[in-house]
Amino acid sequence: MMWQCPKCGREFQKTNQDHYCGEPANTIDEYIAAYPEEVQLCLNQVRETLRIALPNAQERISWRMPTYWNKKNIIHFAAFKKHLGVYPGDKAIEHFSEQLADYRTSKGAIQFPYSKPLPLELIAEVAEWCCKSID
Ligand SMILES: [Zn+2]
């Protein structure tokens, strides 16, 4: 049995699945605007960090997530109820496993809880590493 979100109509395996719940965003601005203000603050911090770390990348929405792209997807991020997800891929997570020891990781994603200050320098370092490693 699939669960259908009554607000956005998307279907999920898990009841009350935490997800992006709004009109599909076409831009990162639209994506960020769909969240409460305190979440927007975190999203904007990460966006600024990634813009500086990846000066040659384009911003776009891919897989329904804010994405940095330069011929290929470099890194994505996404907001959840209690954490921000950053998606650098499995290889990056393996490479940074010591620095990420305090965070939950799964399937190419790292979870940064809103309750802790975001490790922006580490996020920049991961993004730069992804950028160098995609080609
Ligand atoms: Zn929804």
mmCIF file of N, CA and C and ligand atoms in Angstrom:
data_model
loop_
_atom_site.group_PDB
_atom_site.id
_atom_site.type_symbol
_atom_site.label_atom_id
_atom_site.label_comp_id
_atom_site.label_asym_id
_atom_site.label_seq_id
_atom_site.Cartn_x
_atom_site.Cartn_y
_atom_site.Cartn_z
ATOM 1 N N MET A 1 0.839 -1.212 0.000
ATOM 2 C CA MET A 1 0.000 0.000 0.000
ATOM 3 C C MET A 1 0.869 1.255 0.000
ATOM 4 N N MET A 2 0.611 2.125 -0.951
ATOM 5 C CA MET A 2 1.338 3.388 -0.989
ATOM 6 C C MET A 2 0.585 4.407 -0.138
ATOM 7 N N TRP A 3 1.346 5.323 0.437
ATOM 8 C CA TRP A 3 0.736 6.437 1.158
ATOM 9 C C TRP A 3 0.784 7.652 0.250
ATOM 10 N N GLN A 4 -0.343 8.339 0.123
ATOM 11 C CA GLN A 4 -0.358 9.544 -0.697
ATOM 12 C C GLN A 4 -0.445 10.774 0.193
ATOM 13 N N CYS A 5 0.484 11.688 0.005
ATOM 14 C CA CYS A 5 0.461 12.918 0.799
ATOM 15 C C CYS A 5 -0.787 13.719 0.436
ATOM 16 N N PRO A 6 -1.609 14.077 1.434
ATOM 17 C CA PRO A 6 -2.836 14.826 1.130
ATOM 18 C C PRO A 6 -2.552 16.237 0.634
ATOM 19 N N LYS A 7 -1.370 16.774 0.902
ATOM 20 C CA LYS A 7 -1.093 18.150 0.485
ATOM 21 C C LYS A 7 -0.584 18.243 -0.946
ATOM 22 N N CYS A 8 0.431 17.407 -1.290
ATOM 23 C CA CYS A 8 1.047 17.564 -2.616
ATOM 24 C C CYS A 8 0.694 16.428 -3.577
ATOM 25 N N GLY A 9 0.081 15.356 -3.030
ATOM 26 C CA GLY A 9 -0.361 14.282 -3.911
ATOM 27 C C GLY A 9 0.702 13.264 -4.293
ATOM 28 N N ARG A 10 1.970 13.470 -3.837
ATOM 29 C CA ARG A 10 2.997 12.478 -4.160
ATOM 30 C C ARG A 10 2.765 11.218 -3.346
ATOM 31 N N GLU A 11 3.202 10.079 -3.920
ATOM 32 C CA GLU A 11 3.003 8.790 -3.244
ATOM 33 C C GLU A 11 4.319 8.239 -2.735
ATOM 34 N N PHE A 12 4.263 7.612 -1.565
ATOM 35 C CA PHE A 12 5.456 7.063 -0.924
ATOM 36 C C PHE A 12 5.155 5.698 -0.338
ATOM 37 N N GLN A 13 6.232 4.904 -0.178
ATOM 38 C CA GLN A 13 6.119 3.596 0.460
ATOM 39 C C GLN A 13 5.718 3.747 1.919
ATOM 40 N N LYS A 14 6.316 4.778 2.559
ATOM 41 C CA LYS A 14 6.186 4.906 3.996
ATOM 42 C C LYS A 14 5.146 5.973 4.341
ATOM 43 N N THR A 15 4.253 5.687 5.265
ATOM 44 C CA THR A 15 3.262 6.663 5.703
ATOM 45 C C THR A 15 3.968 7.849 6.356
ATOM 46 N N ASN A 16 3.489 9.055 6.056
ATOM 47 C CA ASN A 16 4.066 10.292 6.588
ATOM 48 C C ASN A 16 5.534 10.484 6.240
ATOM 49 N N GLN A 17 5.959 9.936 5.114
ATOM 50 C CA GLN A 17 7.327 10.129 4.633
ATOM 51 C C GLN A 17 7.699 11.620 4.627
ATOM 52 N N ASP A 18 8.873 11.923 5.180
ATOM 53 C CA ASP A 18 9.389 13.287 5.189
ATOM 54 C C ASP A 18 9.839 13.634 3.760
ATOM 55 N N HIS A 19 9.262 14.686 3.170
ATOM 56 C CA HIS A 19 9.581 14.972 1.773
ATOM 57 C C HIS A 19 9.369 16.443 1.458
ATOM 58 N N TYR A 20 9.839 16.851 0.298
ATOM 59 C CA TYR A 20 9.580 18.199 -0.190
ATOM 60 C C TYR A 20 8.104 18.271 -0.550
ATOM 61 N N CYS A 21 7.364 19.118 0.132
ATOM 62 C CA CYS A 21 5.915 19.144 -0.030
ATOM 63 C C CYS A 21 5.493 20.493 -0.575
ATOM 64 N N GLY A 22 5.433 20.606 -1.847
ATOM 65 C CA GLY A 22 4.992 21.863 -2.450
ATOM 66 C C GLY A 22 4.892 21.654 -3.931
ATOM 67 N N GLU A 23 4.555 22.704 -4.629
ATOM 68 C CA GLU A 23 4.592 22.648 -6.086
ATOM 69 C C GLU A 23 6.019 22.286 -6.468
ATOM 70 N N PRO A 24 6.200 21.436 -7.478
ATOM 71 C CA PRO A 24 7.576 21.141 -7.891
ATOM 72 C C PRO A 24 8.319 22.445 -8.191
ATOM 73 N N ALA A 25 9.479 22.621 -7.572
ATOM 74 C CA ALA A 25 10.220 23.861 -7.748
ATOM 75 C C ALA A 25 10.975 23.838 -9.069
ATOM 76 N N ASN A 26 11.018 24.988 -9.738
ATOM 77 C CA ASN A 26 11.804 25.090 -10.974
ATOM 78 C C ASN A 26 13.159 25.711 -10.728
ATOM 79 N N THR A 27 13.260 26.427 -9.623
ATOM 80 C CA THR A 27 14.523 27.101 -9.308
ATOM 81 C C THR A 27 14.830 26.868 -7.838
ATOM 82 N N ILE A 28 16.090 27.125 -7.472
ATOM 83 C CA ILE A 28 16.476 26.980 -6.071
ATOM 84 C C ILE A 28 15.749 28.018 -5.214
ATOM 85 N N ASP A 29 15.518 29.203 -5.765
ATOM 86 C CA ASP A 29 14.753 30.213 -5.016
ATOM 87 C C ASP A 29 13.369 29.694 -4.639
ATOM 88 N N GLU A 30 12.685 29.080 -5.608
ATOM 89 C CA GLU A 30 11.345 28.539 -5.333
ATOM 90 C C GLU A 30 11.413 27.420 -4.297
ATOM 91 N N TYR A 31 12.426 26.569 -4.435
ATOM 92 C CA TYR A 31 12.585 25.450 -3.500
ATOM 93 C C TYR A 31 12.732 25.978 -2.078
ATOM 94 N N ILE A 32 13.641 26.934 -1.893
ATOM 95 C CA ILE A 32 13.928 27.452 -0.553
ATOM 96 C C ILE A 32 12.701 28.169 0.014
ATOM 97 N N ALA A 33 11.979 28.881 -0.855
ATOM 98 C CA ALA A 33 10.820 29.654 -0.396
ATOM 99 C C ALA A 33 9.703 28.765 0.159
ATOM 100 N N ALA A 34 9.708 27.471 -0.179
ATOM 101 C CA ALA A 34 8.639 26.575 0.280
ATOM 102 C C ALA A 34 8.814 26.144 1.738
ATOM 103 N N TYR A 35 9.924 26.514 2.365
ATOM 104 C CA TYR A 35 10.202 26.050 3.735
ATOM 105 C C TYR A 35 10.010 27.148 4.773
ATOM 106 N N PRO A 36 9.804 26.731 6.046
ATOM 107 C CA PRO A 36 9.711 27.728 7.121
ATOM 108 C C PRO A 36 11.011 28.543 7.226
ATOM 109 N N GLU A 37 10.876 29.731 7.807
ATOM 110 C CA GLU A 37 11.997 30.665 7.835
ATOM 111 C C GLU A 37 13.280 30.106 8.453
ATOM 112 N N GLU A 38 13.139 29.342 9.536
ATOM 113 C CA GLU A 38 14.360 28.847 10.192
ATOM 114 C C GLU A 38 15.090 27.827 9.315
ATOM 115 N N VAL A 39 14.321 27.090 8.525
ATOM 116 C CA VAL A 39 14.935 26.141 7.588
ATOM 117 C C VAL A 39 15.561 26.899 6.414
ATOM 118 N N GLN A 40 14.867 27.960 5.985
ATOM 119 C CA GLN A 40 15.408 28.779 4.893
ATOM 120 C C GLN A 40 16.781 29.333 5.234
ATOM 121 N N LEU A 41 16.966 29.709 6.510
ATOM 122 C CA LEU A 41 18.269 30.238 6.924
ATOM 123 C C LEU A 41 19.366 29.217 6.667
ATOM 124 N N CYS A 42 19.115 27.956 7.046
ATOM 125 C CA CYS A 42 20.103 26.896 6.837
ATOM 126 C C CYS A 42 20.325 26.654 5.355
ATOM 127 N N LEU A 43 19.241 26.620 4.589
ATOM 128 C CA LEU A 43 19.360 26.360 3.154
ATOM 129 C C LEU A 43 20.160 27.461 2.466
ATOM 130 N N ASN A 44 19.902 28.698 2.876
ATOM 131 C CA ASN A 44 20.639 29.807 2.262
ATOM 132 C C ASN A 44 22.123 29.768 2.613
ATOM 133 N N GLN A 45 22.426 29.339 3.844
ATOM 134 C CA GLN A 45 23.851 29.215 4.235
ATOM 135 C C GLN A 45 24.551 28.186 3.360
ATOM 136 N N VAL A 46 23.899 27.058 3.160
ATOM 137 C CA VAL A 46 24.512 26.001 2.359
ATOM 138 C C VAL A 46 24.622 26.441 0.901
ATOM 139 N N ARG A 47 23.590 27.121 0.414
ATOM 140 C CA ARG A 47 23.629 27.590 -0.969
ATOM 141 C C ARG A 47 24.800 28.554 -1.179
ATOM 142 N N GLU A 48 24.971 29.501 -0.267
ATOM 143 C CA GLU A 48 26.087 30.446 -0.379
ATOM 144 C C GLU A 48 27.425 29.722 -0.354
ATOM 145 N N THR A 49 27.531 28.739 0.543
ATOM 146 C CA THR A 49 28.764 27.971 0.677
ATOM 147 C C THR A 49 29.079 27.245 -0.623
ATOM 148 N N LEU A 50 28.062 26.641 -1.225
ATOM 149 C CA LEU A 50 28.279 25.879 -2.454
ATOM 150 C C LEU A 50 28.565 26.802 -3.642
ATOM 151 N N ARG A 51 27.926 27.965 -3.661
ATOM 152 C CA ARG A 51 28.199 28.921 -4.748
ATOM 153 C C ARG A 51 29.662 29.349 -4.735
ATOM 154 N N ILE A 52 30.190 29.571 -3.535
ATOM 155 C CA ILE A 52 31.586 30.011 -3.419
ATOM 156 C C ILE A 52 32.538 28.853 -3.714
ATOM 157 N N ALA A 53 32.175 27.664 -3.235
ATOM 158 C CA ALA A 53 33.051 26.497 -3.432
ATOM 159 C C ALA A 53 33.063 26.039 -4.897
ATOM 160 N N LEU A 54 31.953 26.307 -5.603
ATOM 161 C CA LEU A 54 31.812 25.801 -6.979
ATOM 162 C C LEU A 54 31.517 26.960 -7.939
ATOM 163 N N PRO A 55 32.483 27.858 -8.111
ATOM 164 C CA PRO A 55 32.197 29.088 -8.876
ATOM 165 C C PRO A 55 31.818 28.832 -10.334
ATOM 166 N N ASN A 56 32.208 27.693 -10.890
ATOM 167 C CA ASN A 56 31.893 27.424 -12.299
ATOM 168 C C ASN A 56 30.650 26.572 -12.489
ATOM 169 N N ALA A 57 29.990 26.222 -11.421
ATOM 170 C CA ALA A 57 28.814 25.355 -11.533
ATOM 171 C C ALA A 57 27.553 26.189 -11.736
ATOM 172 N N GLN A 58 26.582 25.572 -12.407
ATOM 173 C CA GLN A 58 25.258 26.184 -12.551
ATOM 174 C C GLN A 58 24.340 25.639 -11.472
ATOM 175 N N GLU A 59 23.419 26.489 -11.037
ATOM 176 C CA GLU A 59 22.398 26.031 -10.102
ATOM 177 C C GLU A 59 21.196 25.534 -10.886
ATOM 178 N N ARG A 60 20.653 24.406 -10.511
ATOM 179 C CA ARG A 60 19.443 23.891 -11.156
ATOM 180 C C ARG A 60 18.728 22.940 -10.198
ATOM 181 N N ILE A 61 17.530 22.548 -10.579
ATOM 182 C CA ILE A 61 16.814 21.526 -9.822
ATOM 183 C C ILE A 61 16.967 20.217 -10.585
ATOM 184 N N SER A 62 17.435 19.178 -9.881
ATOM 185 C CA SER A 62 17.574 17.870 -10.495
ATOM 186 C C SER A 62 17.178 16.856 -9.435
ATOM 187 N N TRP A 63 16.447 15.811 -9.815
ATOM 188 C CA TRP A 63 15.894 14.876 -8.830
ATOM 189 C C TRP A 63 15.103 15.623 -7.752
ATOM 190 N N ARG A 64 14.401 16.695 -8.151
ATOM 191 C CA ARG A 64 13.619 17.541 -7.241
ATOM 192 C C ARG A 64 14.445 18.216 -6.164
ATOM 193 N N MET A 65 15.757 18.283 -6.359
ATOM 194 C CA MET A 65 16.603 18.884 -5.323
ATOM 195 C C MET A 65 17.462 19.997 -5.918
ATOM 196 N N PRO A 66 17.793 21.016 -5.091
ATOM 197 C CA PRO A 66 18.783 21.995 -5.539
ATOM 198 C C PRO A 66 20.094 21.279 -5.868
ATOM 199 N N THR A 67 20.647 21.620 -7.026
ATOM 200 C CA THR A 67 21.774 20.876 -7.578
ATOM 201 C C THR A 67 22.805 21.837 -8.149
ATOM 202 N N TYR A 68 24.057 21.468 -8.001
ATOM 203 C CA TYR A 68 25.150 22.207 -8.643
ATOM 204 C C TYR A 68 25.668 21.346 -9.765
ATOM 205 N N TRP A 69 25.751 21.934 -10.936
ATOM 206 C CA TRP A 69 25.970 21.194 -12.163
ATOM 207 C C TRP A 69 27.046 21.840 -13.006
ATOM 208 N N ASN A 70 27.944 21.047 -13.528
ATOM 209 C CA ASN A 70 28.892 21.522 -14.537
ATOM 210 C C ASN A 70 29.160 20.331 -15.454
ATOM 211 N N LYS A 71 28.389 20.234 -16.478
ATOM 212 C CA LYS A 71 28.365 19.091 -17.408
ATOM 213 C C LYS A 71 27.792 17.831 -16.764
ATOM 214 N N LYS A 72 27.963 17.698 -15.471
ATOM 215 C CA LYS A 72 27.362 16.596 -14.707
ATOM 216 C C LYS A 72 26.881 17.168 -13.379
ATOM 217 N N ASN A 73 26.009 16.416 -12.698
ATOM 218 C CA ASN A 73 25.624 16.835 -11.351
ATOM 219 C C ASN A 73 26.825 16.677 -10.426
ATOM 220 N N ILE A 74 27.133 17.719 -9.656
ATOM 221 C CA ILE A 74 28.271 17.669 -8.731
ATOM 222 C C ILE A 74 27.788 17.300 -7.330
ATOM 223 N N ILE A 75 26.767 18.021 -6.870
ATOM 224 C CA ILE A 75 26.279 17.807 -5.499
ATOM 225 C C ILE A 75 24.844 18.335 -5.413
ATOM 226 N N HIS A 76 24.047 17.713 -4.566
ATOM 227 C CA HIS A 76 22.673 18.177 -4.339
ATOM 228 C C HIS A 76 22.509 18.466 -2.849
ATOM 229 N N PHE A 77 21.491 19.264 -2.520
ATOM 230 C CA PHE A 77 21.073 19.336 -1.125
ATOM 231 C C PHE A 77 19.557 19.348 -1.062
ATOM 232 N N ALA A 78 19.026 19.021 0.115
ATOM 233 C CA ALA A 78 17.576 18.962 0.277
ATOM 234 C C ALA A 78 17.240 19.196 1.745
ATOM 235 N N ALA A 79 16.045 19.728 1.984
ATOM 236 C CA ALA A 79 15.624 20.004 3.355
ATOM 237 C C ALA A 79 14.657 18.938 3.837
ATOM 238 N N PHE A 80 14.803 18.538 5.076
ATOM 239 C CA PHE A 80 13.865 17.638 5.740
ATOM 240 C C PHE A 80 13.394 18.322 7.013
ATOM 241 N N LYS A 81 12.511 17.646 7.753
ATOM 242 C CA LYS A 81 11.939 18.306 8.933
ATOM 243 C C LYS A 81 13.011 18.679 9.948
ATOM 244 N N LYS A 82 13.926 17.753 10.203
ATOM 245 C CA LYS A 82 14.901 17.990 11.268
ATOM 246 C C LYS A 82 16.337 18.074 10.802
ATOM 247 N N HIS A 83 16.552 17.825 9.530
ATOM 248 C CA HIS A 83 17.932 17.912 9.052
ATOM 249 C C HIS A 83 17.996 18.384 7.607
ATOM 250 N N LEU A 84 19.196 18.803 7.259
ATOM 251 C CA LEU A 84 19.492 19.145 5.887
ATOM 252 C C LEU A 84 20.250 17.965 5.291
ATOM 253 N N GLY A 85 19.858 17.524 4.117
ATOM 254 C CA GLY A 85 20.568 16.440 3.445
ATOM 255 C C GLY A 85 21.506 17.021 2.406
ATOM 256 N N VAL A 86 22.741 16.529 2.392
ATOM 257 C CA VAL A 86 23.685 16.890 1.338
ATOM 258 C C VAL A 86 24.050 15.592 0.644
ATOM 259 N N TYR A 87 24.031 15.621 -0.704
ATOM 260 C CA TYR A 87 24.195 14.406 -1.508
ATOM 261 C C TYR A 87 25.437 14.485 -2.387
ATOM 262 N N PRO A 88 26.581 14.139 -1.807
ATOM 263 C CA PRO A 88 27.818 14.211 -2.605
ATOM 264 C C PRO A 88 28.170 12.886 -3.285
ATOM 265 N N GLY A 89 27.430 11.816 -2.975
ATOM 266 C CA GLY A 89 27.757 10.499 -3.542
ATOM 267 C C GLY A 89 28.559 9.647 -2.567
ATOM 268 N N ASP A 90 28.522 8.359 -2.828
ATOM 269 C CA ASP A 90 29.170 7.388 -1.918
ATOM 270 C C ASP A 90 30.680 7.573 -1.809
ATOM 271 N N LYS A 91 31.323 7.892 -2.940
ATOM 272 C CA LYS A 91 32.790 7.994 -2.910
ATOM 273 C C LYS A 91 33.247 9.145 -2.018
ATOM 274 N N ALA A 92 32.544 10.255 -2.088
ATOM 275 C CA ALA A 92 32.905 11.400 -1.255
ATOM 276 C C ALA A 92 32.699 11.059 0.222
ATOM 277 N N ILE A 93 31.629 10.363 0.521
ATOM 278 C CA ILE A 93 31.339 10.005 1.912
ATOM 279 C C ILE A 93 32.428 9.087 2.461
ATOM 280 N N GLU A 94 32.885 8.183 1.595
ATOM 281 C CA GLU A 94 33.978 7.308 2.008
ATOM 282 C C GLU A 94 35.264 8.109 2.237
ATOM 283 N N HIS A 95 35.538 9.018 1.311
ATOM 284 C CA HIS A 95 36.757 9.827 1.399
ATOM 285 C C HIS A 95 36.769 10.685 2.670
ATOM 286 N N PHE A 96 35.612 11.211 3.059
ATOM 287 C CA PHE A 96 35.528 12.110 4.222
ATOM 288 C C PHE A 96 34.995 11.404 5.471
ATOM 289 N N SER A 97 35.102 10.091 5.493
ATOM 290 C CA SER A 97 34.444 9.356 6.583
ATOM 291 C C SER A 97 34.891 9.793 7.984
ATOM 292 N N GLU A 98 36.162 10.164 8.146
ATOM 293 C CA GLU A 98 36.611 10.594 9.485
ATOM 294 C C GLU A 98 35.948 11.900 9.901
ATOM 295 N N GLN A 99 35.939 12.880 8.965
ATOM 296 C CA GLN A 99 35.328 14.182 9.285
ATOM 297 C C GLN A 99 33.815 14.061 9.471
ATOM 298 N N LEU A 100 33.228 13.026 8.869
ATOM 299 C CA LEU A 100 31.767 12.867 8.931
ATOM 300 C C LEU A 100 31.336 11.905 10.038
ATOM 301 N N ALA A 101 32.287 11.489 10.863
ATOM 302 C CA ALA A 101 31.980 10.463 11.870
ATOM 303 C C ALA A 101 30.822 10.845 12.795
ATOM 304 N N ASP A 102 30.625 12.134 13.029
ATOM 305 C CA ASP A 102 29.556 12.578 13.939
ATOM 306 C C ASP A 102 28.195 12.689 13.259
ATOM 307 N N TYR A 103 28.147 12.446 11.948
ATOM 308 C CA TYR A 103 26.882 12.633 11.232
ATOM 309 C C TYR A 103 26.355 11.315 10.692
ATOM 310 N N ARG A 104 25.053 11.250 10.544
ATOM 311 C CA ARG A 104 24.449 10.068 9.915
ATOM 312 C C ARG A 104 24.618 10.172 8.411
ATOM 313 N N THR A 105 24.977 9.072 7.801
ATOM 314 C CA THR A 105 25.084 9.044 6.345
ATOM 315 C C THR A 105 24.319 7.827 5.836
ATOM 316 N N SER A 106 23.805 7.939 4.600
ATOM 317 C CA SER A 106 23.153 6.794 3.982
ATOM 318 C C SER A 106 23.006 7.029 2.497
ATOM 319 N N LYS A 107 23.207 6.020 1.697
ATOM 320 C CA LYS A 107 22.993 6.063 0.245
ATOM 321 C C LYS A 107 23.457 7.363 -0.399
ATOM 322 N N GLY A 108 24.709 7.704 -0.223
ATOM 323 C CA GLY A 108 25.246 8.888 -0.888
ATOM 324 C C GLY A 108 24.854 10.213 -0.259
ATOM 325 N N ALA A 109 24.178 10.157 0.908
ATOM 326 C CA ALA A 109 23.709 11.387 1.543
ATOM 327 C C ALA A 109 24.284 11.540 2.951
ATOM 328 N N ILE A 110 24.448 12.808 3.352
ATOM 329 C CA ILE A 110 24.868 13.113 4.720
ATOM 330 C C ILE A 110 23.751 13.920 5.368
ATOM 331 N N GLN A 111 23.442 13.605 6.625
ATOM 332 C CA GLN A 111 22.398 14.349 7.331
ATOM 333 C C GLN A 111 23.028 15.334 8.310
ATOM 334 N N PHE A 112 22.717 16.609 8.137
ATOM 335 C CA PHE A 112 23.189 17.637 9.060
ATOM 336 C C PHE A 112 21.983 18.155 9.848
ATOM 337 N N PRO A 113 21.896 17.809 11.134
ATOM 338 C CA PRO A 113 20.712 18.245 11.899
ATOM 339 C C PRO A 113 20.685 19.767 12.077
ATOM 340 N N TYR A 114 19.494 20.355 12.023
ATOM 341 C CA TYR A 114 19.358 21.800 12.204
ATOM 342 C C TYR A 114 19.735 22.216 13.617
ATOM 343 N N SER A 115 19.719 21.250 14.539
ATOM 344 C CA SER A 115 19.998 21.573 15.940
ATOM 345 C C SER A 115 21.468 21.888 16.196
ATOM 346 N N LYS A 116 22.350 21.565 15.241
ATOM 347 C CA LYS A 116 23.779 21.869 15.411
ATOM 348 C C LYS A 116 24.167 22.907 14.370
ATOM 349 N N PRO A 117 25.214 23.712 14.653
ATOM 350 C CA PRO A 117 25.660 24.632 13.585
ATOM 351 C C PRO A 117 26.132 23.832 12.371
ATOM 352 N N LEU A 118 25.810 24.309 11.182
ATOM 353 C CA LEU A 118 26.212 23.583 9.968
ATOM 354 C C LEU A 118 27.730 23.687 9.781
ATOM 355 N N PRO A 119 28.396 22.574 9.499
ATOM 356 C CA PRO A 119 29.844 22.622 9.267
ATOM 357 C C PRO A 119 30.140 23.109 7.844
ATOM 358 N N LEU A 120 30.017 24.431 7.642
ATOM 359 C CA LEU A 120 30.070 24.972 6.282
ATOM 360 C C LEU A 120 31.425 24.753 5.615
ATOM 361 N N GLU A 121 32.498 24.816 6.409
ATOM 362 C CA GLU A 121 33.822 24.588 5.810
ATOM 363 C C GLU A 121 33.948 23.166 5.294
ATOM 364 N N LEU A 122 33.428 22.234 6.078
ATOM 365 C CA LEU A 122 33.474 20.833 5.658
ATOM 366 C C LEU A 122 32.611 20.622 4.394
ATOM 367 N N ILE A 123 31.440 21.244 4.362
ATOM 368 C CA ILE A 123 30.564 21.118 3.189
ATOM 369 C C ILE A 123 31.273 21.673 1.946
ATOM 370 N N ALA A 124 31.978 22.804 2.121
ATOM 371 C CA ALA A 124 32.727 23.387 0.992
ATOM 372 C C ALA A 124 33.821 22.428 0.535
ATOM 373 N N GLU A 125 34.505 21.834 1.484
ATOM 374 C CA GLU A 125 35.588 20.908 1.151
ATOM 375 C C GLU A 125 35.051 19.686 0.388
ATOM 376 N N VAL A 126 33.923 19.164 0.845
ATOM 377 C CA VAL A 126 33.307 18.008 0.183
ATOM 378 C C VAL A 126 32.908 18.400 -1.251
ATOM 379 N N ALA A 127 32.317 19.586 -1.403
ATOM 380 C CA ALA A 127 31.870 20.029 -2.732
ATOM 381 C C ALA A 127 33.059 20.176 -3.679
ATOM 382 N N GLU A 128 34.150 20.765 -3.186
ATOM 383 C CA GLU A 128 35.342 20.933 -4.028
ATOM 384 C C GLU A 128 35.897 19.575 -4.440
ATOM 385 N N TRP A 129 35.882 18.661 -3.502
ATOM 386 C CA TRP A 129 36.368 17.304 -3.807
ATOM 387 C C TRP A 129 35.488 16.657 -4.883
ATOM 388 N N CYS A 130 34.180 16.798 -4.764
ATOM 389 C CA CYS A 130 33.257 16.227 -5.764
ATOM 390 C C CYS A 130 33.520 16.837 -7.133
ATOM 391 N N CYS A 131 33.728 18.139 -7.169
ATOM 392 C CA CYS A 131 33.945 18.852 -8.421
ATOM 393 C C CYS A 131 35.185 18.306 -9.102
ATOM 394 N N LYS A 132 36.263 18.070 -8.341
ATOM 395 C CA LYS A 132 37.506 17.547 -8.902
ATOM 396 C C LYS A 132 37.366 16.088 -9.325
ATOM 397 N N SER A 133 36.456 15.381 -8.682
ATOM 398 C CA SER A 133 36.389 13.940 -8.890
ATOM 399 C C SER A 133 35.382 13.487 -9.938
ATOM 400 N N ILE A 134 34.609 14.419 -10.514
ATOM 401 C CA ILE A 134 33.577 13.921 -11.435
ATOM 402 C C ILE A 134 34.088 13.603 -12.827
ATOM 403 N N ASP A 135 35.249 14.127 -13.206
ATOM 404 C CA ASP A 135 35.626 13.775 -14.588
ATOM 405 C C ASP A 135 36.872 12.921 -14.690
HETATM 406 ZN ZN ZN B 1 3.443 16.421 0.359
#
